[in-house]
């Protein structure tokens, strides 16, 4: 038997325990949003510490850090020393999850894991509690196959789903314990079921709240409608200026790249996203570039009179919130100012525009290296097929914090989601076959890194 077959057997031997641990985690409703009971996060962190201990990790601490930016959510930090001269690998994932959303939209209970057709359903099954078990499973499988060939640090965060507000403070406070030669972030996706991926770029994210005022009080629409546009109509006209006739973002001066590394057929996008028949795609350039390397702007919320509460009244004010994804290489502060300048320059008929700046999430672009090649080879062996380099339209802003603090470390972004995962939505699920392969791929990669040395 080859070494790889032995490691594959070792992964299969630990898989039932890893599956049971994943289900235990999913049953804990560890929503990090302030509107939810934060005691569940403490329970989740304690369970993560227990899982890491069972995998053989040492020096495990559950840490809740007080910072100038507030008190952080509980994180778990653990270490396992490797052979002398071996590289140190930092393994990242997060144990907090998104709120369950609309209960009517779930086909199963959101916090009760259920297997159907080879997928495990439940909030956090894929994002990102499966990532925790990829790390723990790889360590346990390596131990079963003869030993862990590298020094390992596990950092399991508890506030990723609320934007990691104390992440940078945590890095500074524990930088010596977090220092590593290679950083593996298990919080991304694969190309599709059966095809693994390395994420080589991430868009950044900009948040902006906009208030539109046209009157100092509401007016009867019959008495004053005509010469006065209500605030909702003014806001709608303003929102319409954000895109041109083709649906391309019209804010001037933003970085954009219309090339792409992968071919994403339109029929696949329509099937993956559930686009209704007859709805046309927006923008120009390849579909992959529109998803990964071009800016995008969405209205993600609006405060306005509801239909049930409506009357024949000119609405004096309304608010809306924009989420803008920015291309890799873009400066978030510059992009946010460009968006504000555009809105102020296009205020309809002199409507008063007030903006409130939100998050400024950094972009990410991987640098090519031999370690990247080792990761691709590990994915190739684990899945038995060629991996695909992908970008992601979503953002993981803290990766820039890691890169800034540890500039010499190689950062690898991996994951276990796929187009059917529905992360953040109802009916989130994990493909169990790909999850098993992800554990094997990480074990193979750690083996390869151990052979390379520090």
Short mmCIF file of C-alpha atoms in Angstrom, two decimals, residues 20-226:
data_model
loop_
_atom_site.label_atom_id
_atom_site.label_comp_id
_atom_site.label_asym_id
_atom_site.label_seq_id
_atom_site.Cartn_x
_atom_site.Cartn_y
_atom_site.Cartn_z
CA UNK A 20 -20.60 13.07 14.94
CA UNK A 21 -18.58 16.09 16.12
CA UNK A 22 -19.84 18.19 13.21
CA UNK A 23 -23.43 17.32 14.05
CA UNK A 24 -22.84 18.24 17.71
CA UNK A 25 -21.57 21.65 16.59
CA UNK A 26 -24.47 22.25 14.21
CA UNK A 27 -26.96 21.65 17.05
CA UNK A 28 -25.53 24.67 18.88
CA UNK A 29 -27.19 27.86 17.48
CA UNK A 30 -23.99 29.92 17.62
CA UNK A 31 -25.31 33.07 15.93
CA UNK A 32 -22.91 35.95 16.62
CA UNK A 33 -25.39 38.73 15.82
CA UNK A 34 -26.26 40.88 18.86
CA UNK A 35 -29.94 40.04 18.50
CA UNK A 36 -29.29 36.41 19.51
CA UNK A 37 -28.33 34.73 22.79
CA UNK A 38 -24.55 34.92 23.02
CA UNK A 39 -24.38 32.07 25.55
CA UNK A 40 -24.68 29.73 22.59
CA UNK A 41 -21.40 31.09 21.24
CA UNK A 42 -19.71 30.23 24.53
CA UNK A 43 -21.12 26.71 24.30
CA UNK A 44 -19.94 26.43 20.71
CA UNK A 45 -16.41 27.59 21.60
CA UNK A 46 -16.26 25.05 24.44
CA UNK A 47 -17.32 22.29 22.04
CA UNK A 48 -14.66 23.36 19.52
CA UNK A 49 -12.02 23.19 22.26
CA UNK A 50 -13.22 19.68 23.12
CA UNK A 51 -13.04 18.61 19.45
CA UNK A 52 -9.51 19.96 19.07
CA UNK A 53 -8.43 18.19 22.26
CA UNK A 54 -9.82 14.89 20.95
CA UNK A 55 -7.84 15.45 17.75
CA UNK A 56 -4.62 15.71 19.79
CA UNK A 57 -4.17 19.48 19.96
CA UNK A 58 -2.43 20.91 23.03
CA UNK A 59 -2.34 24.28 24.84
CA UNK A 60 -5.98 24.97 23.98
CA UNK A 61 -7.53 28.21 25.19
CA UNK A 62 -10.97 29.76 24.77
CA UNK A 63 -10.32 33.50 24.59
CA UNK A 64 -12.73 36.42 24.85
CA UNK A 65 -10.70 39.56 24.23
CA UNK A 66 -11.55 43.04 25.52
CA UNK A 67 -10.41 45.60 22.95
CA UNK A 68 -10.86 49.31 22.16
CA UNK A 69 -13.38 48.15 19.55
CA UNK A 70 -15.46 46.24 22.10
CA UNK A 71 -15.47 42.80 23.64
CA UNK A 72 -14.82 40.08 21.11
CA UNK A 73 -16.74 36.83 20.70
CA UNK A 74 -15.07 33.71 22.11
CA UNK A 75 -12.28 32.33 19.92
CA UNK A 76 -10.39 29.07 20.32
CA UNK A 77 -6.61 28.87 20.01
CA UNK A 78 -4.68 25.60 20.15
CA UNK A 79 -1.22 24.30 19.29
CA UNK A 80 0.44 21.02 18.40
CA UNK A 81 4.26 21.00 18.14
CA UNK A 82 5.73 19.14 15.20
CA UNK A 83 9.16 17.65 14.50
CA UNK A 84 12.17 19.89 14.96
CA UNK A 85 12.75 22.06 11.90
CA UNK A 86 9.22 21.51 10.57
CA UNK A 87 7.22 24.48 9.30
CA UNK A 88 4.38 25.94 11.33
CA UNK A 89 0.93 25.94 9.72
CA UNK A 90 -1.94 28.10 10.98
CA UNK A 91 -5.36 26.56 10.35
CA UNK A 92 -8.28 29.01 10.39
CA UNK A 93 -12.04 28.50 10.49
CA UNK A 94 -14.95 30.07 12.38
CA UNK A 95 -17.62 28.59 14.66
CA UNK A 96 -20.18 31.40 14.52
CA UNK A 97 -23.03 31.23 12.03
CA UNK A 98 -25.61 33.40 10.33
CA UNK A 99 -29.14 33.71 11.75
CA UNK A 100 -31.42 30.93 10.48
CA UNK A 101 -33.60 33.32 8.47
CA UNK A 102 -37.17 32.51 7.48
CA UNK A 103 -38.23 29.29 9.21
CA UNK A 104 -40.87 28.75 6.52
CA UNK A 105 -38.07 28.52 3.95
CA UNK A 106 -36.36 25.59 5.67
CA UNK A 107 -37.25 22.04 4.69
CA UNK A 108 -35.57 20.79 7.90
CA UNK A 109 -34.97 22.30 11.33
CA UNK A 110 -32.04 24.74 10.86
CA UNK A 111 -30.13 23.56 13.93
CA UNK A 112 -30.85 19.85 13.63
CA UNK A 113 -28.50 18.19 11.10
CA UNK A 114 -30.30 15.96 8.61
CA UNK A 115 -28.75 13.93 5.79
CA UNK A 116 -30.55 13.83 2.44
CA UNK A 117 -29.13 12.59 -0.86
CA UNK A 118 -25.53 12.71 0.28
CA UNK A 119 -25.80 16.21 1.79
CA UNK A 120 -25.97 17.25 5.43
CA UNK A 121 -28.51 20.05 5.98
CA UNK A 122 -28.41 22.62 8.77
CA UNK A 123 -27.15 26.11 9.57
CA UNK A 124 -23.35 26.04 9.72
CA UNK A 125 -22.95 22.59 8.19
CA UNK A 126 -20.83 24.16 5.47
CA UNK A 127 -20.20 27.73 6.65
CA UNK A 128 -18.03 27.09 8.52
CA UNK A 129 -18.32 24.30 11.04
CA UNK A 130 -17.32 21.77 8.39
CA UNK A 131 -14.08 23.77 8.04
CA UNK A 132 -13.33 23.21 11.73
CA UNK A 133 -13.74 19.47 11.26
CA UNK A 134 -11.59 19.53 8.12
CA UNK A 135 -8.75 20.82 10.30
CA UNK A 136 -9.43 18.51 13.25
CA UNK A 137 -10.02 15.55 10.94
CA UNK A 138 -6.79 16.08 9.02
CA UNK A 139 -4.78 16.27 12.26
CA UNK A 140 -6.41 13.13 13.67
CA UNK A 141 -5.95 11.22 10.40
CA UNK A 142 -2.27 12.16 10.24
CA UNK A 143 -1.80 11.00 13.82
CA UNK A 144 -3.46 7.69 12.94
CA UNK A 145 -1.23 7.34 9.86
CA UNK A 146 2.02 7.83 11.79
CA UNK A 147 2.22 11.39 13.07
CA UNK A 148 1.62 15.03 12.24
CA UNK A 149 4.65 16.20 10.18
CA UNK A 150 4.32 19.95 10.89
CA UNK A 151 3.71 22.23 13.84
CA UNK A 152 0.06 23.23 13.85
CA UNK A 153 -1.82 26.19 15.31
CA UNK A 154 -5.61 26.17 15.13
CA UNK A 155 -7.41 29.51 15.30
CA UNK A 156 -11.18 29.14 15.33
CA UNK A 157 -12.84 32.57 15.32
CA UNK A 158 -16.25 33.41 16.78
CA UNK A 159 -17.24 36.63 14.99
CA UNK A 160 -16.61 36.19 11.27
CA UNK A 161 -20.29 36.48 10.40
CA UNK A 162 -20.48 39.97 11.94
CA UNK A 163 -17.39 41.27 10.13
CA UNK A 164 -14.64 40.22 12.59
CA UNK A 165 -14.68 43.56 14.47
CA UNK A 166 -11.92 42.62 16.94
CA UNK A 167 -9.91 40.39 14.60
CA UNK A 168 -7.01 42.84 14.10
CA UNK A 169 -6.79 43.41 17.86
CA UNK A 170 -6.72 39.65 18.43
CA UNK A 171 -3.90 39.23 15.92
CA UNK A 172 -1.82 41.89 17.66
CA UNK A 173 -2.49 40.46 21.12
CA UNK A 174 -1.59 36.89 20.14
CA UNK A 175 0.76 37.45 17.22
CA UNK A 176 3.51 35.23 18.69
CA UNK A 177 1.12 32.31 19.10
CA UNK A 178 -0.35 32.87 15.62
CA UNK A 179 2.92 33.30 13.68
CA UNK A 180 3.21 30.72 10.90
CA UNK A 181 4.97 29.85 7.66
CA UNK A 182 1.72 28.84 5.92
CA UNK A 183 -1.86 29.93 6.67
CA UNK A 184 -4.76 27.76 5.50
CA UNK A 185 -8.16 29.46 5.56
CA UNK A 186 -11.00 26.93 5.25
CA UNK A 187 -13.88 29.31 4.50
CA UNK A 188 -14.37 29.38 0.75
CA UNK A 189 -15.84 27.13 -1.94
CA UNK A 190 -15.14 24.61 -4.65
CA UNK A 191 -15.93 25.05 -8.33
CA UNK A 192 -18.74 22.52 -8.06
CA UNK A 193 -19.44 19.12 -6.51
CA UNK A 194 -16.61 16.79 -7.48
CA UNK A 195 -14.25 19.56 -8.60
CA UNK A 196 -11.99 21.13 -5.95
CA UNK A 197 -10.67 24.68 -6.04
CA UNK A 198 -8.14 27.09 -4.68
CA UNK A 199 -9.51 30.60 -4.22
CA UNK A 200 -6.92 32.94 -5.70
CA UNK A 201 -8.80 36.25 -5.43
CA UNK A 202 -11.55 37.85 -3.36
CA UNK A 203 -13.49 41.02 -3.92
CA UNK A 204 -13.60 43.55 -1.09
CA UNK A 205 -16.78 45.01 0.34
CA UNK A 206 -18.00 48.55 0.97
CA UNK A 207 -21.04 49.45 3.05
CA UNK A 208 -22.93 52.74 2.79
CA UNK A 209 -26.24 53.96 4.21
CA UNK A 210 -27.93 56.75 2.26
CA UNK A 211 -30.75 59.02 3.42
CA UNK A 212 -32.80 60.98 0.91
CA UNK A 213 -34.82 63.98 2.16
CA UNK A 214 -37.14 66.16 0.07
CA UNK A 215 -39.55 67.65 2.65
CA UNK A 216 -39.52 68.59 6.31
CA UNK A 217 -42.89 66.86 6.82
CA UNK A 218 -45.31 64.60 4.96
CA UNK A 219 -47.85 66.14 2.56
CA UNK A 220 -51.16 65.14 1.03
CA UNK A 221 -50.32 63.59 -2.35
CA UNK A 222 -53.42 65.06 -3.97
CA UNK A 223 -52.69 68.56 -2.74
CA UNK A 224 -49.00 68.68 -3.58
CA UNK A 225 -48.21 65.78 -5.92
CA UNK A 226 -46.85 66.89 -9.28
#
